[in-house]
Amino acid sequence: MTRLMHVTSGPYAPPVPRRELTAVSADGTRLHVEEHGATDAPAVVLAHGWCCSTAFWAPVIRQLAPDHRVLAYDQRGHGRSPAGGDGSYHTATLADDLGAVLDAALAPGEKVVIGGHSMGGMTLMAAAGRPYLRDRAAAVLLCSTGSAHLVPESRVVPLRARALRSAAQRALLVSRLPMGPVTPLSKKVLGPAILGRGATPAQIEASARIVFATPRKPRGSWGRVLATLDLDAEVARMPVPAAVVHGTADRLTPVRLARKIAGLLPDCAGFTELDGLGHMTPIEAPYAVAGVLRDLVRDHLAAAPAAAQAEGDGGKPAGAAGTEETAGTEETAGTEETAGTAGTVVEKEEAGA
């Protein structure tokens, strides 16, 4: 059965990217990357969560694109990025993939602000010990995410008994059973699990289209990673300032997990609780999420170009192993180059304005 992977009209429909890239990760997996906005503007990179895609960031991209260069990519097994092999589902792989995207999309020495939602935030935590994060990121946003104990803390399944609730939620995470199609009944079930009570029908529709489009195998494989997640130690060594944003009505990753993250961070650049919002905060409150990203750009990225200039050409940052090219070296519309090195960019023709 063919499913529409996202809504096609309205504020939650994905904008047409200025160009598309392919980043090649350390194991050869080719990751779909989209670029929006102006090429000479401050750069923001967006990493989506479990069962989402670049389409998830549509309303935030619309907020940022007029005065930012916005890069969004599909995590492996989601959207237009293929699933890796059976042994490739680890938090270390999330970090590998992010490094490849940064190498493919950024010019040497270029710094960015990186925003991660849910599993995208976990990607940033997993990358905390990687040299490229200190070198490439001026600051990060950890949005609606958790670092450990997701199964016992989650409140998606409305059972009082902790053991029964944990067992049911673990089964949901690792399941490869079909989801969808998008119907009034399926939206009625999904909506309260991932969105706040005040979510609009358009927000529920947009979320359901994206979530139900996720293939079963990567959904279950990443679910197993989330079920045993423990990144507390990585949070405690985050090398750059990190802001935290969370909805107080988040049932998938309850707000207490965000409070713990804020307490573990060496440099917490702000903690924003969005009253009554659920797990899908970039869809529920794109103005608020984009506003925090703007603040991080203003406070932490503005001085980065001057610092990079002072370092000179010898300050090329460390990224994923084997990087040969970046998007800032040469752009040839309508051509495609292939290479098997991590972070190599394969540039596709521009998709339009």
Coordinates of C-alpha atoms in Angstrom, one line a residue:
M1 CA 0.0 0.0 0.0
T2 CA 1.3 3.5 -0.9
R3 CA 1.2 6.1 1.8
L4 CA 1.4 9.8 1.5
M5 CA 4.6 10.6 3.6
H6 CA 3.5 14.1 4.5
V7 CA 0.8 16.7 4.0
T8 CA 1.1 18.6 0.7
S9 CA -0.5 21.9 1.6
G10 CA -0.6 24.4 4.5
P11 CA 2.0 25.4 7.0
Y12 CA 3.1 21.8 7.7
A13 CA 3.8 20.9 4.1
P14 CA 7.6 20.7 3.5
P15 CA 8.9 23.7 1.6
V16 CA 10.9 22.9 -1.6
P17 CA 14.6 22.8 -0.8
R18 CA 17.0 25.1 -2.6
R19 CA 19.2 22.1 -3.2
E20 CA 19.6 18.4 -2.2
L21 CA 22.7 16.6 -1.1
T22 CA 23.7 13.0 -0.2
A23 CA 26.1 12.5 2.7
V24 CA 27.9 9.1 2.8
S25 CA 28.3 7.8 6.3
A26 CA 31.2 5.7 7.6
D27 CA 29.5 2.4 6.6
G28 CA 28.5 3.6 3.2
T29 CA 24.9 4.5 4.0
R30 CA 23.8 7.4 1.9
L31 CA 21.8 10.0 3.8
H32 CA 19.4 12.5 2.2
V33 CA 20.1 16.1 3.1
E34 CA 18.1 19.2 2.1
E35 CA 19.2 22.8 2.2
H36 CA 16.9 25.8 2.5
G37 CA 17.5 29.6 2.7
A38 CA 20.4 31.8 1.7
T39 CA 23.9 30.4 1.2
D40 CA 25.6 33.3 2.9
A41 CA 23.4 33.2 6.1
P42 CA 24.2 31.6 9.5
A43 CA 23.8 27.9 9.3
V44 CA 21.4 25.7 11.4
V45 CA 21.4 21.9 11.1
L46 CA 18.2 20.0 12.1
A47 CA 18.1 16.3 13.1
H48 CA 14.7 14.8 13.5
G49 CA 13.5 12.0 15.8
W50 CA 12.3 8.5 15.7
C51 CA 9.5 7.8 13.1
C52 CA 9.9 11.3 11.6
S53 CA 11.7 12.8 8.5
T54 CA 12.8 16.2 7.2
A55 CA 9.1 16.9 6.6
F56 CA 8.7 17.1 10.4
W57 CA 10.8 20.3 10.5
A58 CA 8.6 22.1 7.8
P59 CA 7.2 24.8 10.1
V60 CA 10.5 25.5 11.8
I61 CA 12.3 25.7 8.4
R62 CA 9.7 28.3 7.2
Q63 CA 10.5 30.4 10.3
L64 CA 14.3 30.2 9.9
A65 CA 14.8 30.1 6.1
P66 CA 14.4 33.9 5.4
D67 CA 17.6 34.7 7.3
H68 CA 19.3 31.4 7.9
R69 CA 20.9 28.6 5.9
V70 CA 18.9 25.6 7.1
L71 CA 20.1 22.0 6.6
A72 CA 17.8 19.1 7.5
Y73 CA 18.6 15.4 6.9
D74 CA 16.7 12.1 7.1
Q75 CA 18.1 9.7 9.7
R76 CA 18.9 6.3 8.3
G77 CA 15.8 4.3 7.7
H78 CA 13.6 7.4 7.7
G79 CA 12.3 9.5 4.8
R80 CA 14.6 9.3 1.8
S81 CA 17.5 7.8 3.6
P82 CA 17.8 4.0 3.2
A83 CA 18.0 1.7 6.2
G84 CA 21.5 0.4 7.1
G85 CA 22.4 -3.2 7.7
D86 CA 21.0 -5.1 10.7
G87 CA 24.0 -4.4 12.8
S88 CA 24.1 -0.7 12.1
Y89 CA 21.5 0.5 14.7
H90 CA 23.5 2.0 17.5
T91 CA 23.8 5.4 19.1
A92 CA 27.4 5.4 17.7
T93 CA 25.9 5.2 14.2
L94 CA 23.7 8.2 14.9
A95 CA 26.9 10.1 15.7
D96 CA 28.6 8.8 12.6
D97 CA 25.7 9.9 10.4
L98 CA 25.6 13.4 11.9
G99 CA 29.4 13.8 11.3
A100 CA 28.9 12.7 7.7
V101 CA 26.2 15.3 7.2
L102 CA 28.3 18.1 8.6
D103 CA 31.3 17.1 6.5
A104 CA 29.1 17.0 3.3
A105 CA 27.2 20.2 3.8
L106 CA 29.6 22.6 5.4
A107 CA 32.6 24.4 4.2
P108 CA 36.0 23.9 6.0
G109 CA 36.0 25.8 9.3
E110 CA 32.3 26.6 9.1
K111 CA 30.4 26.4 12.4
V112 CA 26.7 25.9 12.9
V113 CA 24.0 25.6 15.5
I114 CA 22.5 22.1 15.6
G115 CA 19.0 21.3 16.7
G116 CA 17.9 17.8 17.6
H117 CA 14.4 16.6 18.4
S118 CA 13.8 13.4 20.3
M119 CA 16.2 10.8 18.7
G120 CA 17.8 13.8 17.0
G121 CA 18.7 15.1 20.4
M122 CA 20.0 11.7 21.3
T123 CA 22.2 11.9 18.2
L124 CA 23.7 15.1 19.7
M125 CA 24.3 13.4 23.0
A126 CA 25.9 10.4 21.3
A127 CA 28.2 12.8 19.5
A128 CA 29.3 14.6 22.6
G129 CA 32.7 12.8 22.7
R130 CA 33.4 13.2 19.0
P131 CA 35.9 15.9 18.1
Y132 CA 33.8 17.1 15.2
L133 CA 31.0 18.3 17.5
R134 CA 33.4 20.7 19.4
D135 CA 34.9 21.9 16.1
R136 CA 31.7 22.2 14.1
A137 CA 29.0 23.2 16.6
A138 CA 28.8 26.6 18.2
A139 CA 25.8 25.4 20.3
V140 CA 23.1 22.8 20.2
L141 CA 19.4 22.5 21.0
L142 CA 18.1 19.4 22.8
C143 CA 14.3 19.4 22.0
S144 CA 11.8 17.0 23.5
T145 CA 14.3 14.3 24.2
G146 CA 15.7 12.0 27.0
S147 CA 19.0 10.5 27.8
A148 CA 18.0 7.3 29.6
H149 CA 15.2 5.2 31.2
L150 CA 12.7 6.0 28.4
V151 CA 10.7 2.8 28.9
P152 CA 9.9 3.1 32.6
E153 CA 9.4 6.9 32.4
S154 CA 7.2 7.1 29.4
R155 CA 3.4 7.5 29.9
V156 CA 2.2 6.6 26.4
V157 CA 0.4 3.4 27.7
P158 CA -2.1 4.5 30.4
L159 CA -1.5 1.7 32.9
R160 CA -0.8 2.4 36.6
A161 CA 1.2 -0.7 37.3
R162 CA 4.8 0.3 36.5
A163 CA 5.9 -3.2 35.4
L164 CA 2.9 -3.7 33.1
R165 CA 3.3 -0.2 31.6
S166 CA 7.0 -0.7 31.0
A167 CA 6.4 -4.1 29.3
A168 CA 3.7 -2.7 27.1
Q169 CA 5.8 0.3 26.1
R170 CA 8.8 -1.8 25.4
A171 CA 6.7 -3.9 23.1
L172 CA 5.5 -0.8 21.2
L173 CA 9.0 0.5 20.8
V174 CA 10.4 -2.7 19.2
S175 CA 7.3 -3.7 17.3
R176 CA 7.6 -4.2 13.5
L177 CA 3.8 -4.5 13.1
P178 CA 2.2 -2.2 10.5
M179 CA 1.1 1.3 11.5
G180 CA -1.7 3.2 9.9
P181 CA -3.2 4.0 7.5
V182 CA -4.1 7.5 8.5
T183 CA -7.8 7.3 9.4
P184 CA -10.0 9.2 11.9
L185 CA -9.6 6.3 14.3
S186 CA -5.8 6.0 14.0
K187 CA -5.4 9.8 14.4
K188 CA -7.6 9.6 17.5
V189 CA -5.2 7.0 19.0
L190 CA -2.0 8.6 17.9
G191 CA -2.8 12.2 18.7
P192 CA -3.0 12.0 22.5
A193 CA 0.2 9.9 22.6
I194 CA 2.5 12.4 20.9
L195 CA 0.7 15.8 21.0
G196 CA -0.7 18.0 23.7
R197 CA -4.5 18.4 24.3
G198 CA -4.5 21.7 22.4
A199 CA -3.2 20.2 19.1
T200 CA -5.1 21.2 16.1
P201 CA -6.6 18.8 13.5
A202 CA -3.9 20.1 11.0
Q203 CA -1.1 19.3 13.5
I204 CA -2.5 15.8 14.2
E205 CA -2.9 15.1 10.4
A206 CA 0.7 16.3 9.7
S207 CA 2.1 14.2 12.5
A208 CA 0.2 11.1 11.6
R209 CA 1.3 11.3 7.9
I210 CA 5.0 11.5 8.9
V211 CA 4.9 8.8 11.7
F212 CA 2.9 6.3 9.8
A213 CA 5.2 6.6 6.8
T214 CA 8.1 5.1 8.7
P215 CA 9.1 1.7 7.4
R216 CA 8.6 -1.1 9.9
K217 CA 12.1 -2.6 10.1
P218 CA 14.0 0.6 11.0
R219 CA 11.2 1.7 13.3
G220 CA 11.6 -1.5 15.3
S221 CA 15.4 -1.5 15.1
W222 CA 15.7 2.1 16.3
G223 CA 13.0 1.3 18.9
R224 CA 15.3 -1.4 20.4
V225 CA 18.1 1.2 20.7
L226 CA 15.7 3.6 22.5
A227 CA 14.5 0.9 24.8
T228 CA 18.0 0.5 26.3
L229 CA 19.3 4.0 25.9
D230 CA 21.7 5.3 28.5
L231 CA 23.5 8.5 27.4
D232 CA 23.7 10.3 30.8
A233 CA 27.5 10.2 30.8
E234 CA 27.6 11.7 27.3
V235 CA 25.3 14.5 28.3
A236 CA 27.7 15.3 31.2
R237 CA 30.5 15.9 28.7
M238 CA 28.6 17.9 26.1
P239 CA 31.4 20.2 24.8
V240 CA 29.3 23.2 23.7
P241 CA 26.5 25.3 25.1
A242 CA 23.2 23.4 25.0
A243 CA 19.6 24.7 25.3
V244 CA 16.8 22.5 26.3
V245 CA 13.2 22.8 25.1
H246 CA 10.4 20.5 26.3
G247 CA 6.6 20.3 26.5
T248 CA 5.1 19.8 29.9
A249 CA 2.5 17.3 28.6
D250 CA 5.0 15.1 26.7
R251 CA 4.0 11.5 27.4
L252 CA 6.7 9.9 25.2
T253 CA 9.6 11.6 27.0
P254 CA 8.2 13.2 30.1
V255 CA 9.5 16.6 31.1
R256 CA 11.4 15.2 34.1
L257 CA 13.8 13.7 31.6
A258 CA 14.5 17.1 30.2
R259 CA 15.0 18.5 33.7
K260 CA 17.6 15.8 34.4
I261 CA 19.4 16.7 31.1
A262 CA 19.5 20.3 32.0
G263 CA 21.1 19.4 35.4
L264 CA 23.7 17.2 33.8
L265 CA 24.8 19.7 31.1
P266 CA 28.2 21.4 31.7
D267 CA 26.8 24.6 30.0
C268 CA 23.1 24.8 29.9
A269 CA 22.2 27.7 27.6
G270 CA 18.6 27.9 28.7
F271 CA 15.7 25.6 29.7
T272 CA 12.3 26.3 28.1
E273 CA 9.2 24.4 29.3
L274 CA 6.3 24.8 26.9
D275 CA 3.1 24.5 28.9
G276 CA 0.6 21.9 27.8
L277 CA 2.5 20.8 24.7
G278 CA 3.3 17.2 23.9
H279 CA 6.2 15.5 22.3
M280 CA 6.0 17.1 18.8
T281 CA 7.0 20.6 19.9
P282 CA 8.5 21.7 16.5
I283 CA 5.0 21.1 15.0
E284 CA 3.0 22.3 18.0
A285 CA 5.1 25.5 18.7
P286 CA 7.4 26.2 15.7
Y287 CA 7.7 29.8 16.7
A288 CA 9.1 28.9 20.1
V289 CA 11.5 26.3 18.8
A290 CA 12.7 28.5 16.0
G291 CA 13.1 31.3 18.5
V292 CA 15.5 29.3 20.7
L293 CA 17.5 28.4 17.7
R294 CA 17.7 32.0 16.7
D295 CA 18.9 32.9 20.2
L296 CA 21.6 30.3 20.0
V297 CA 22.8 31.7 16.6
R298 CA 22.8 35.2 18.0
D299 CA 24.6 34.3 21.2
H300 CA 27.0 31.6 20.1
L301 CA 27.5 31.6 16.3
A302 CA 27.9 35.3 15.6
A303 CA 31.6 35.3 16.8
A304 CA 32.4 32.0 15.0
P305 CA 33.4 33.5 11.6
A306 CA 35.9 35.9 13.2
A307 CA 37.4 33.0 15.2
A308 CA 37.6 30.8 12.2
Q309 CA 39.4 33.6 10.3
A310 CA 41.9 34.0 13.1
E311 CA 42.7 30.3 13.0
G312 CA 43.5 30.5 9.3
D313 CA 43.4 27.8 6.7
G314 CA 45.1 25.3 9.1
G315 CA 42.0 25.0 11.3
K316 CA 40.1 22.5 9.2
P317 CA 37.8 20.7 11.7
A318 CA 37.9 17.0 12.3
G319 CA 34.8 15.2 11.0
A320 CA 33.8 11.8 9.9
A321 CA 36.7 9.6 8.7
G322 CA 37.6 9.8 5.0
T323 CA 36.0 13.1 4.1
E324 CA 37.1 14.3 0.7
E325 CA 34.7 17.0 -0.3
T326 CA 32.3 19.6 1.2
A327 CA 29.4 21.4 -0.3
G328 CA 31.3 24.7 -0.2
T329 CA 34.0 23.6 -2.6
E330 CA 32.2 23.2 -5.9
E331 CA 28.6 23.2 -7.0
T332 CA 27.6 21.7 -10.3
A333 CA 23.9 21.7 -11.0
G334 CA 22.6 18.6 -12.7
T335 CA 25.6 16.4 -12.0
E336 CA 26.2 13.6 -9.5
E337 CA 29.5 12.3 -8.1
T338 CA 29.8 9.2 -6.1
A339 CA 32.4 8.1 -3.6
G340 CA 32.6 5.7 -0.8
T341 CA 34.1 7.9 1.8
A342 CA 32.3 9.0 5.0
G343 CA 30.9 12.5 4.6
T344 CA 31.4 12.7 0.9
V345 CA 28.9 15.0 -0.7
V346 CA 26.8 13.9 -3.7
E347 CA 25.1 17.0 -5.0
K348 CA 21.8 16.8 -6.9
E349 CA 20.3 19.4 -9.2
E350 CA 18.6 22.3 -7.5
A351 CA 15.0 21.6 -6.8
G352 CA 13.8 25.2 -7.2
A353 CA 13.0 28.3 -5.1

